[in-house]
XYZ file of C-alpha atoms in Angstrom:
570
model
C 10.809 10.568 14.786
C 10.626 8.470 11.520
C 8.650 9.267 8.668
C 7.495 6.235 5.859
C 5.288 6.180 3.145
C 2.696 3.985 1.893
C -0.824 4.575 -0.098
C -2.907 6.841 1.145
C -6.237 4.846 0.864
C -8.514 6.573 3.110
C -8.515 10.506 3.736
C -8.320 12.213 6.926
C -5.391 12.907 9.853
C -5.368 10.239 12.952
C -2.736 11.200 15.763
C -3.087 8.215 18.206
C -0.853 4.944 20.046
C -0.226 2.105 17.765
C -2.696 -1.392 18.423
C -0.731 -4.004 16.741
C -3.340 -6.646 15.935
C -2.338 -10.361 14.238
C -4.297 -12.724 13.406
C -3.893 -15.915 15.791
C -2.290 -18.324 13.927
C -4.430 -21.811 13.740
C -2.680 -25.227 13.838
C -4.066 -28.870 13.753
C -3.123 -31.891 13.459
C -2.880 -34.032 10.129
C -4.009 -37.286 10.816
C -5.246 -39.797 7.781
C -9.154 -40.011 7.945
C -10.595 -43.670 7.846
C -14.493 -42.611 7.417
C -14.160 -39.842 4.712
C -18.415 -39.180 4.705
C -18.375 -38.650 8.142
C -15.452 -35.981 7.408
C -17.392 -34.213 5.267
C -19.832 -34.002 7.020
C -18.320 -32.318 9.527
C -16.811 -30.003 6.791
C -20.522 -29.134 5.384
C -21.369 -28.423 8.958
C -18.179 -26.007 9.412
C -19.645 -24.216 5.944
C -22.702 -23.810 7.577
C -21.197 -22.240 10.589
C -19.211 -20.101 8.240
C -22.346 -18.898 6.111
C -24.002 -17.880 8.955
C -21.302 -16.335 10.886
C -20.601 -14.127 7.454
C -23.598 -13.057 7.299
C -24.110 -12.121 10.000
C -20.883 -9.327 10.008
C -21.938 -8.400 6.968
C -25.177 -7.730 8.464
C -22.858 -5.467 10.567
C -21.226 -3.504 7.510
C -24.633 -3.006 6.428
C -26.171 -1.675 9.611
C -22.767 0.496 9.788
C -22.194 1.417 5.856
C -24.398 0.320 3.594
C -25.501 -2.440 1.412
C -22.497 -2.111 -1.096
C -19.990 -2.994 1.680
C -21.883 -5.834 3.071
C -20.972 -7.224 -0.637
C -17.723 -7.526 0.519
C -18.433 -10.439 3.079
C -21.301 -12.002 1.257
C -18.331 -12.310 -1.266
C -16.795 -15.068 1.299
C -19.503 -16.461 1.524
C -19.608 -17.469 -2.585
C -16.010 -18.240 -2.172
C -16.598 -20.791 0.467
C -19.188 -22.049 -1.568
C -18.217 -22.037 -5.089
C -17.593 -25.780 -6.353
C -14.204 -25.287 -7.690
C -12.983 -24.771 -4.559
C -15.456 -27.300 -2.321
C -14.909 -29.748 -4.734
C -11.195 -29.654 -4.428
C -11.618 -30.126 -0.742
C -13.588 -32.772 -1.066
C -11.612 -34.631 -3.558
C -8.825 -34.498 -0.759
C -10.962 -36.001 2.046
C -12.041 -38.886 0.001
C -8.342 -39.212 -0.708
C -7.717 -39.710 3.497
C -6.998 -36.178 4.203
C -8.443 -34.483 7.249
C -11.091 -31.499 6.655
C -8.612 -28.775 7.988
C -5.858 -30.165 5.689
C -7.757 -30.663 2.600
C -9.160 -26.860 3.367
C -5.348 -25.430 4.040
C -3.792 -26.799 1.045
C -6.827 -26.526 -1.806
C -7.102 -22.375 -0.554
C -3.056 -22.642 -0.847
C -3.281 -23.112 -4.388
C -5.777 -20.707 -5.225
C -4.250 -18.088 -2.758
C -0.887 -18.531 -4.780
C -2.946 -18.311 -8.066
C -4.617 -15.363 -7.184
C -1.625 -13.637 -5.945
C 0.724 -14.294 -9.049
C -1.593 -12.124 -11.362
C -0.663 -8.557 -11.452
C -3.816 -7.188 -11.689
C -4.768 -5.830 -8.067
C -8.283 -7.172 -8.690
C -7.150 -10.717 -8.808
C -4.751 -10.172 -5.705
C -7.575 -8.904 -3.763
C -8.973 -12.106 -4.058
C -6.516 -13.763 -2.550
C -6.907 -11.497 0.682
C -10.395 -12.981 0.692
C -9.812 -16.477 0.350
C -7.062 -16.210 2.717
C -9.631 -14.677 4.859
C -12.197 -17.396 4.120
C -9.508 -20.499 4.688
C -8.811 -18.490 8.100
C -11.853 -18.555 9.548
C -12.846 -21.656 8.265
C -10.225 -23.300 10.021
C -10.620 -21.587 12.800
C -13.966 -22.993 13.035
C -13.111 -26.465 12.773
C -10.695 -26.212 14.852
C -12.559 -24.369 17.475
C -10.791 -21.396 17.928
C -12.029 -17.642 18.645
C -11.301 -14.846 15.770
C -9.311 -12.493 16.576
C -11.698 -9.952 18.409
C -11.219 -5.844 17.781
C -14.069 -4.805 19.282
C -12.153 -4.021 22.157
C -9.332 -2.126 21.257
C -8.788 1.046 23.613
C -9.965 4.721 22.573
C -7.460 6.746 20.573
C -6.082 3.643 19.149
C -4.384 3.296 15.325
C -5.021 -0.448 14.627
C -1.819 -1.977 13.149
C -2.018 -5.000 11.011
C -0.183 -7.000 7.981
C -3.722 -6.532 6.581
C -7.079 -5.414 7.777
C -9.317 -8.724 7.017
C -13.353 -7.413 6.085
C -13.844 -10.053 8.559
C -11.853 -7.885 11.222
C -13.242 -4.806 10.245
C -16.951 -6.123 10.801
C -15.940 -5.861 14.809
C -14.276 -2.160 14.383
C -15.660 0.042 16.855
C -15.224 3.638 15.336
C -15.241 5.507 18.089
C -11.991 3.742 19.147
C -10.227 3.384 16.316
C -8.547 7.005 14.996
C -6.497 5.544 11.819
C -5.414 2.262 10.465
C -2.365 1.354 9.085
C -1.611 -2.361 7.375
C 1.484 -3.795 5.559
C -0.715 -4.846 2.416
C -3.426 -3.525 0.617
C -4.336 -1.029 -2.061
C -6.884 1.804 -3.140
C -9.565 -0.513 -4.679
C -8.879 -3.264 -1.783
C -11.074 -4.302 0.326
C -9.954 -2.969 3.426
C -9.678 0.474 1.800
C -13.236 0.454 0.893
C -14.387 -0.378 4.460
C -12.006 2.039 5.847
C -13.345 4.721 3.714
C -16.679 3.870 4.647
C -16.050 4.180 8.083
C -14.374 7.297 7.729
C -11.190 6.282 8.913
C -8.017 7.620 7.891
C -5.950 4.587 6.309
C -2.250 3.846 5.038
C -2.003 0.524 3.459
C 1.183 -0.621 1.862
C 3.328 0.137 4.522
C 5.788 -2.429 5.694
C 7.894 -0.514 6.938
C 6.136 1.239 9.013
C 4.439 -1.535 10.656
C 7.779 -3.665 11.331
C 8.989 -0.214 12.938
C 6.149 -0.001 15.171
C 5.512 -1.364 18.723
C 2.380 -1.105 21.273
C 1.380 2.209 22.810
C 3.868 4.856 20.208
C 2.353 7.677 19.190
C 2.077 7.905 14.971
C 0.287 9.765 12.870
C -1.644 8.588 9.621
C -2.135 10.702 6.874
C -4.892 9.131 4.640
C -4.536 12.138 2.274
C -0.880 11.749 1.507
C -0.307 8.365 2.234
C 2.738 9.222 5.130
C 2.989 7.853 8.336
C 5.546 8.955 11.505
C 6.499 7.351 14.289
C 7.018 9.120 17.426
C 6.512 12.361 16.511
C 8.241 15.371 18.426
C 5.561 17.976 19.983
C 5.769 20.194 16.655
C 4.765 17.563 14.439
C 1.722 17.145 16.407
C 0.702 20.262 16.448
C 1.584 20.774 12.797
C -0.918 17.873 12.090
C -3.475 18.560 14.881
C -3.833 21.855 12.452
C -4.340 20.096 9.580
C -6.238 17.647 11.005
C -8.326 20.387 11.987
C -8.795 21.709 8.298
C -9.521 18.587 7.026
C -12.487 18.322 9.412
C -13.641 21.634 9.172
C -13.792 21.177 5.241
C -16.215 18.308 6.364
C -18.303 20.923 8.659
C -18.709 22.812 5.654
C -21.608 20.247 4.348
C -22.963 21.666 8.065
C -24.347 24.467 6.222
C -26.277 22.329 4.365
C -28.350 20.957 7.352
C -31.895 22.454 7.697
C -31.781 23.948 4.278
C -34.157 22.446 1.406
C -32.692 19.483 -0.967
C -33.119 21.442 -4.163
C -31.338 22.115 -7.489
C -29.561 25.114 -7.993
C -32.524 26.379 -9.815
C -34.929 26.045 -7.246
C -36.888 22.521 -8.000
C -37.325 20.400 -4.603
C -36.980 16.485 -4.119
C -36.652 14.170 -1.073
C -33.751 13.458 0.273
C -34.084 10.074 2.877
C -32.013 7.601 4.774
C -31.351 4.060 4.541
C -31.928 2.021 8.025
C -31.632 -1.349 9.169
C -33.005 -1.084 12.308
C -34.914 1.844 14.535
C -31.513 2.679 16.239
C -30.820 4.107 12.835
C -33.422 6.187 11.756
C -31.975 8.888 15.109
C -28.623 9.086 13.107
C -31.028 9.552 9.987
C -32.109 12.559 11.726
C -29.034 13.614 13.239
C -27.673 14.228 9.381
C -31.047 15.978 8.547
C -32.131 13.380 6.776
C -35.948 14.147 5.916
C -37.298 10.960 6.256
C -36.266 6.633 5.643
C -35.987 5.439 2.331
C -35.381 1.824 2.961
C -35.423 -0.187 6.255
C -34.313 -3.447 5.251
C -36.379 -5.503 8.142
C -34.480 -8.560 7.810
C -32.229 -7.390 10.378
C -35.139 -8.018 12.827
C -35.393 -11.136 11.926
C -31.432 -12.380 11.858
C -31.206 -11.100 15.559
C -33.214 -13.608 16.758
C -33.050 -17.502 17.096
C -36.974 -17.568 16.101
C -38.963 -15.292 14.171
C -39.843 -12.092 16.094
C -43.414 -11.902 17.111
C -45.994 -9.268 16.239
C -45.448 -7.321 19.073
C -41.554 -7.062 18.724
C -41.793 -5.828 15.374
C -44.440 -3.552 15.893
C -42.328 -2.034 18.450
C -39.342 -1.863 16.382
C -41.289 0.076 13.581
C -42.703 2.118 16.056
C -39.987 3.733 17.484
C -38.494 3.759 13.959
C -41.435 6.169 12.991
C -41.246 8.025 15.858
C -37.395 8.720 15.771
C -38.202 10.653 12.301
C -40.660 12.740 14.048
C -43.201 13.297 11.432
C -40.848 11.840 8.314
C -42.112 8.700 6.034
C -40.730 5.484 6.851
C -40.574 3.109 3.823
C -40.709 -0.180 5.597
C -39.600 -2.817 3.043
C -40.786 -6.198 3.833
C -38.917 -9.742 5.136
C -36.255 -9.913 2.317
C -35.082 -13.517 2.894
C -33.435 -15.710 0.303
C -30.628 -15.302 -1.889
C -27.766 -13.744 -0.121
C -29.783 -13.582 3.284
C -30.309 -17.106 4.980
C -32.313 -17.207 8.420
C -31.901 -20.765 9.812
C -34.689 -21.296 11.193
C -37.105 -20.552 8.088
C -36.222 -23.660 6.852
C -35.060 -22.640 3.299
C -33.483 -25.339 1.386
C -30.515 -25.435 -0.844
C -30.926 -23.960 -4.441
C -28.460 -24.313 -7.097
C -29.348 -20.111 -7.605
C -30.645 -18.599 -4.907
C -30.947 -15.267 -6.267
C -33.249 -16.039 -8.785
C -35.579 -18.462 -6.481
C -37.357 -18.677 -3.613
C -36.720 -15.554 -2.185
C -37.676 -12.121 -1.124
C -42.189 -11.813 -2.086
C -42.300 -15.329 -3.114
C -41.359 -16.848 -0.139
C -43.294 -14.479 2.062
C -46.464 -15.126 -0.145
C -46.201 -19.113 0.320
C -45.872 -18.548 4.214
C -48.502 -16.634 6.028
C -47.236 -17.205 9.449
C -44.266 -15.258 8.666
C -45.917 -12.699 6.636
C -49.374 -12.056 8.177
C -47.419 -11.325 11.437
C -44.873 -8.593 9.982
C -48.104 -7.366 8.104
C -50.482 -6.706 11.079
C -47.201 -5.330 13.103
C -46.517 -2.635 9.933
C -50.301 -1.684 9.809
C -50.434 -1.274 13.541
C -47.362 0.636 13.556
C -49.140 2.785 10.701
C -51.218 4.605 13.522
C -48.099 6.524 14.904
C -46.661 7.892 11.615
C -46.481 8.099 7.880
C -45.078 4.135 7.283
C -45.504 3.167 3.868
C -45.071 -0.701 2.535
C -42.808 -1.952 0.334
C -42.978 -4.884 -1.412
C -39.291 -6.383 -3.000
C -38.809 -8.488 -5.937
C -41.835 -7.951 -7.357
C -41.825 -9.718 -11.315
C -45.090 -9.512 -12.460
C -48.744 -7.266 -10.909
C -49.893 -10.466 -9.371
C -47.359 -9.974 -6.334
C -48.575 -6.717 -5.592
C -51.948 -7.488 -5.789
C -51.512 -10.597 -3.593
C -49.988 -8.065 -0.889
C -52.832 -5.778 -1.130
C -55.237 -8.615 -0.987
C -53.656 -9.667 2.483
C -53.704 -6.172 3.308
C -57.279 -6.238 2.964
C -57.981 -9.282 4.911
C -55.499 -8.197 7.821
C -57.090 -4.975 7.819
C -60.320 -6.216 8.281
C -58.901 -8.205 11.285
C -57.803 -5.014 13.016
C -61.181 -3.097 13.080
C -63.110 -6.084 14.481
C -60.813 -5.752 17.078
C -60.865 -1.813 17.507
C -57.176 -1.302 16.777
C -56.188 1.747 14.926
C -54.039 1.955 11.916
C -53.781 4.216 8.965
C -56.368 3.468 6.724
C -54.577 4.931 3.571
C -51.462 2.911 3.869
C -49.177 3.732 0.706
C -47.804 0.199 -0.601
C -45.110 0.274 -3.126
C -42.977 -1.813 -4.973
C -39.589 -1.874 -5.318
C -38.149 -2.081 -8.764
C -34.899 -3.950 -9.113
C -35.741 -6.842 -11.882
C -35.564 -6.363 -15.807
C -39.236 -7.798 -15.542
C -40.500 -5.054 -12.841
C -38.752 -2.214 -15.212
C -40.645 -3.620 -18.349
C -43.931 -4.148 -16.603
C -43.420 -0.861 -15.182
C -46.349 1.240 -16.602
C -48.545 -1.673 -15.310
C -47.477 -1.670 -11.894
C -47.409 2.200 -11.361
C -51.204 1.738 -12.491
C -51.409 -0.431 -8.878
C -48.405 0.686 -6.875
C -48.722 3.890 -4.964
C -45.016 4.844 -5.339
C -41.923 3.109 -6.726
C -38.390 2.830 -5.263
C -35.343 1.761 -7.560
C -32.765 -0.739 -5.839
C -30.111 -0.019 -8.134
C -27.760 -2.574 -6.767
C -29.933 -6.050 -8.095
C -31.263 -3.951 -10.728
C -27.569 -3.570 -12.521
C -27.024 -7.335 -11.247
C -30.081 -9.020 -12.997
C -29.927 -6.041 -16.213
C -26.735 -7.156 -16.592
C -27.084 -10.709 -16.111
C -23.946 -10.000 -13.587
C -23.395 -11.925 -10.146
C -21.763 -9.597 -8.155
C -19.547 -11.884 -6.540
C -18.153 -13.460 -9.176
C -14.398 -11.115 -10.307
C -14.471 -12.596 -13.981
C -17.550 -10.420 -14.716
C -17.324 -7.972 -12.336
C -16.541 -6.107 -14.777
C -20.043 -5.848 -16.270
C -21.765 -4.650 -13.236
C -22.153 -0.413 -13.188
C -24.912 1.711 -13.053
C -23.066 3.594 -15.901
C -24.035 1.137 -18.789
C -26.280 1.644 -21.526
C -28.482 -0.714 -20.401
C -28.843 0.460 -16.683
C -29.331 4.125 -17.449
C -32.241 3.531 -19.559
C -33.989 1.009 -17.352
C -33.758 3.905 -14.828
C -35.371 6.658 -16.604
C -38.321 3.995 -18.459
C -39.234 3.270 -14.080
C -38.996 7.376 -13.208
C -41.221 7.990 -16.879
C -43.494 5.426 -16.095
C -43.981 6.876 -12.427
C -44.692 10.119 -13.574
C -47.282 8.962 -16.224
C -49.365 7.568 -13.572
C -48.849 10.778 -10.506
C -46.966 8.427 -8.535
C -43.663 9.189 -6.316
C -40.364 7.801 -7.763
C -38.046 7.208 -5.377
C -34.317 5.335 -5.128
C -32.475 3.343 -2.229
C -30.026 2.049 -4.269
C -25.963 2.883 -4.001
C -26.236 5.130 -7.336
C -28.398 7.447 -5.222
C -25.453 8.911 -3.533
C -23.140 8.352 -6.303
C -21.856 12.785 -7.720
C -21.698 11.171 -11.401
C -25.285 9.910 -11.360
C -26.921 12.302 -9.918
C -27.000 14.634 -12.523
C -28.816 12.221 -14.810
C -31.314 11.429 -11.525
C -32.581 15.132 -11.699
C -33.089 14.988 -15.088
C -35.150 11.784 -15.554
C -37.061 13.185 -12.664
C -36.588 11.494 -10.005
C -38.543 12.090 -6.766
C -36.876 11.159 -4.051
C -32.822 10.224 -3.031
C -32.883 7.302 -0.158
C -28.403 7.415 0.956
C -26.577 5.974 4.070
C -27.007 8.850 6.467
C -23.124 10.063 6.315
C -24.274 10.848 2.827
C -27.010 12.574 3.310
C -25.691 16.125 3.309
C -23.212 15.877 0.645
C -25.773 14.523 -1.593
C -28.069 17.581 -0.849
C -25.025 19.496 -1.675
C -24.219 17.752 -5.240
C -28.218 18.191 -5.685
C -27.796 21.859 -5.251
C -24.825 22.586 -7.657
C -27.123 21.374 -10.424
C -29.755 23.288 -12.478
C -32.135 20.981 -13.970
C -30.858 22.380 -18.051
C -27.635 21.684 -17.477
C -28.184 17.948 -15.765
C -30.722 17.587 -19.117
C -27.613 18.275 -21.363
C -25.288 15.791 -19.507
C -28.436 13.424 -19.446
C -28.663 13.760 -23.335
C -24.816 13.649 -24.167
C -24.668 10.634 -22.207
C -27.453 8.771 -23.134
C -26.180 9.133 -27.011
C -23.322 6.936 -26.200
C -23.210 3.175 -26.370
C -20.041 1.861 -24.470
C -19.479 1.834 -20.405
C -16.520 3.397 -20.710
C -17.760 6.254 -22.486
C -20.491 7.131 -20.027
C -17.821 7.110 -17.142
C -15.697 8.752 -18.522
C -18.481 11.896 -19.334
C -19.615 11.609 -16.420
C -16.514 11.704 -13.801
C -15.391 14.846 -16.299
C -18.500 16.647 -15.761
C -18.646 15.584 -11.811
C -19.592 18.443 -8.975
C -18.341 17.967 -5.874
C-alpha cells in the first residue's frame, strides 16, 4: 500500500482499478510543399473539421453539464481560429512547410509561452492549445482520438492530463474517480470533473508513474490523497467515508417534493435546463417542477439536414409529456455565433456573436422557422409549452414572431389540428439593448427569462473566450447586478413572470440578491435543482433585501464578491 498526495480538485471517495489512458501520439512526415494554396487549403478544410467536431462535444458537455462547461470547448474552437495563431501557420506554409508542421511548431511556441507564466490561468491555456494542436493534427493526419467512452465499469481513469476533449466521451457511470499528473483547482479538467461529479486528484505524478492497469486505488477528491493497493482495512475505512460523503448528498433528498420557498414562506419556480426530451425525465427525477430552457439547437446539430416538422414535434412532445403537467419553455433555433450547423449555409463573419445569429437569422428564413413554429404550436396541444424567442434587440423581433404565430396559427385550424390557443411567447433577455428596452417589451412579451451568461458577455463588452479579459466577465459587477433587477422591475410593472436560465441561477452568492429583486422563477442543470431549493429556503426575503442593499452600494467587482461569498448559505 502507498499513499501520495496531489490537489484535491473534485470532492467525493472513488475505490476502483486504475484505466491508464494516453493520448496516441501523432507523427507525420515533413516534406517541403511545392503548391503552398493548395496546402492551405487543405489546412482551412482540417479547421473546418475541427470546428465542427468541437462543437459538437461541447454540445455533449452541455447536454451533460450545462452551458458554462460547453465554454470550455467552444474555447478551442477561438483558439484554432484566432489570427495570431492561423496566421503564424500560414506564414509557415507559404514558407514550404507542410500543414502538420507549420501547425506543430507555431502551437510549440505559444504552448511554451503559455506555460512559462506563473499564473495558472495562463498555463491552462496551454493545456488547451496543446489540446487544439492535438486534435488538429490528428485530423490531418487521419488518425482516431483517443476514445474513453469505453472504459470498463468501476474504472479510475489515469492520465498525464484529462484533455476537455477527452472528457466530452466520459461515460459516468463507468468512471468512479480520475486521477492526472497535471492540472489544478481552476483547470479545466477540474471544472468538468466537478461537474460530473467525479471525485478528482490532479497534480499527482507520482501517483500516476506508480500505477499500472487493473490496481485497486482510492481517490480522495476531498483531501487530495491517493493509495495504491490498499489492504482490506483501508477499504473499508474509505467505503465508510465514502458512505458519509454520499449520504451528506442524500440530505438535499429531503428537499424533494417539498415547495421551493424562502425561509419565510414566499414561493417561486424552481425549473430545469434541457437540451433534448431525454432530459426533461432527469428534470423530473431531481423534482424539478418544470423546464426552464430547452436549447433546441441540439435537434438540429444531430442531423445532417434540418429536422422536419414531424421530428420536432415529436421531440417537444415527449419533452412535455416527460414533465407531466410542468411548463416547458421551448427556446427557439439558436444558430450563429458559437453554434454553426453546416448545412444552413451561414457564412463567415469577422464577429459572429454580434451578427447573423440567433432571431435574425430565423426571421430571414421561413423554411427553417415556419417548420419549428408549426411543430411547437402543435406540440402546444399536449402540455403547457411556452415560446421563447432569443436575442431579441429591439420590439420589432417579437412582434415579427407573433405575427408568424398568427399566420401559422391560422394554417392549423383550416386544417383542424389542435394547439393551445393561448400560447405564452417570451423573450429572452441577454443584450444591454433587451435590458434597456425592457419596460417596452414586457408591455408585448408574456414572460421574460434572463440568460445571464451573454448578458454579462455583451454588458461587459467581454468575449468569453478571450483570457486577457476574462477577467471582466462576472455576474458580480456593478453593471450586471443592476441590469438584472431593471429586467425583474420591469416584469413586475407589467404582471408578467420573470424567470432566469442563466448559470447565476444556481450560483449560493446570487441567489440572495435573486429573491430580493423578485425574481419569479430559477431555471438550473437538474443536479442543481435541489440544492438550489435548499439555498432558496435558508433565506428570508429581509435579510436577502439587506445583502441586496449592502451590495448594491458598492462600486468595484471585488467588493461585491467578496460580500457576497462572506454572507454565502450553503
Amino acid at each position: 500500500m502507498n499513499k501520495f498526495s496531489g490537489i484535491g480538485a473534485s470532492g467525493g471517495i472513488a475505490i476502483g482499478n486504475a484505466a491508464i489512458v494516453k493520448e496516441a501520439v501523432v507523427s507525420y512526415e515533413k516534406k517541403v510543399i511545392d503548391n503552398p494554396e493548395q496546402e492551405i487549403k487543405r489546412l482551412e478544410a482540417a479547421f473546418e473539421r475541427f470546428k465542427e467536431k468541437t462543437e459538437k462535444m461541447a454540445l455533449s458537455i452541455e447536454e451533460k453539464v450545462g452551458e458554462k462547461e460547453a465554454e470550455i470547448l467552444r474555447g478551442h474552437i477561438a483558439i484554432a481560429f484566432d489570427p495570431a495563431l492561423s496566421d503564424e501557420i500560414n506564414k509557415l506554409i507559404k514558407s514550404g512547410k507542410c500543414a502538420e508542421e507549420a501547425v506543430d511548431s507555431v502551437c510549440e511556441q505559444f504552448i511554451a509561452m503559455f506555460a512559462s507564466i506563473p499564473d495558472e490561468m495562463m498555463r491552462q491555456r496551454a493545456t488547451d492549445i496543446s489540446d487544439v494542436k492535438t486534435r488538429l493534427l490528428q485530423i490531418l493526419t487521419d488518425n482516431e482520438p483517443t476514445d474513453i467512452s469505453g472504459l470498463a465499469p468501476d474504472t479510475i481513469l489515469v492520465a498525464d492530463d484529462l484533455t476537455p476533449s477527452m472528457t466530452a466521451g466520459i461515460d459516468k457511470e463507468n468512471v468512479l474517480g480520475i486521477l492526472t499528473k497535471t492540472g489544478g483547482k481552476t483547470s479545466h479538467s477540474a471544472i468538468l470533473a466537478r461537474a460530473l461529479e467525479i471525485p478528482a486528484v490532479l497534480s499527482a505524478p507520482d501517483a500516476v508513474d506508480a500505477l499500472t492497469d487493473g490496481v485497486v486505488v482510492i481517490v480522495d477528491g476531498e483531501k487530495g490523497e491517493v493509495i495504491i493497493d490498499p489492504d482490506e482495512q483501508t477499504v473499508e475505512k474509505y467505503k465508510k467515508l465514502r458512505e458519509e460523503y454520499i449520504q451528506a448528498k442524500k440530505e438535499l433528498s429531503k428537499f424533494i417534493g417539498r415547495k421551493t420557498q424562502t425561509a419565510d414562506g414566499e414561493s417561486v419556480m424552481l425549473f430545469g435546463n434541457i437540451g433534448n426530451p431525454e432530459e426533461a425525465k432527469t428534470v423530473k427525477s431531481f423534482d424539478g417542477e418544470g423546464v426552464g430552457l430547452f436549447r433546441t439547437e441540439f435537434l438540429f446539430m444531430e442531423n445532417s439536414s434540418a429536422p422536419t416538422e414531424e421530428e420536432q414535434f415529436e421531440a417537444y412532445k415527449a419533452a412535455v409529456e416527460a414533465l407531466d403537467g410542468g411548463s416547458v419553455i421551448i427556446r427557439t433555433l439558436d444558430v450563429g455565433g458559437d453554434k454553426e450547423i453546416p448545412y444552413l449555409g451561414l457564412e463567415k463573419e469577422e464577429n459572429p456573436f454580434l451578427g447573423y445569429r440567433a432571431v435574425r437569422f430565423c426571421l430571414n428564413r421561413d423554411d427553417i422557422y415556419n417548420t419549428q413554429l408549426r411543430a411547437l404550436l402543435r406540440a402546444s396541444a399536449y402540455g403547457d409549452i411556452k415560446i421563447m424567442i432569443p436575442l431579441v434587440t429591439c420590439v420589432d423581433e417579437l412582434l415579427a414572431v407573433k405575427e408568424k404565430l398568427f399566420t401559422l396559427k391560422s394554417e392549423l385550424d383550416s386544417e383542424g389540428i389542435p394547439y393551445n390557443k393561448d400560447i405564452e411567447v417570451g423573450v429572452m433577455i441577454e443584450t444591454p439593448a433587451a435590458c434597456v428596452s425592457a419596460d417596452i417589451l414586457a408591455k408585448e412579451a408574456d414572460f421574460f427569462s434572463i440568460g445571464t451568461n451573454d448578458l454579462t458577455q455583451y454588458t461587459m463588452a467581454v468575449d468569453r473566450g478571450n483570457a486577457k479579459v476574462a477577467y471582466l466577465y462576472s455576474e458580480y459587477n456593478i453593471a450586471v447586478l443592476r441590469s438584472i433587477k431593471r429586467i425583474i422591475e420591469c416584469a413586475k410593472k407589467e404582471g408578467i413572470v420573470c424567470g432566469m436560465c442563466g448559470e447565476a441561477a444556481a450560483d449560493p452568492n446570487l441567489i440572495p440578491l435573486l429573491i430580493s429583486f423578485g425574481l419569479d422563477e430559477f431555471s438550473v442543470s437538474a443536479t442543481s435543482i435541489l440544492k438550489t431549493r435548499k439555498i432558496i429556503s435558508l433565506w428570508s426575503k429581509d435579510d436577502a433585501d439587506e445583502l441586496a442593499n449592502k451590495a448594491l452600494s458598492l462600486t468595484r467587482e471585488s467588493e461585491i464578491s467578496a460580500l457576497l461569498k462572506a454572507n454565502a448559505r450553503k
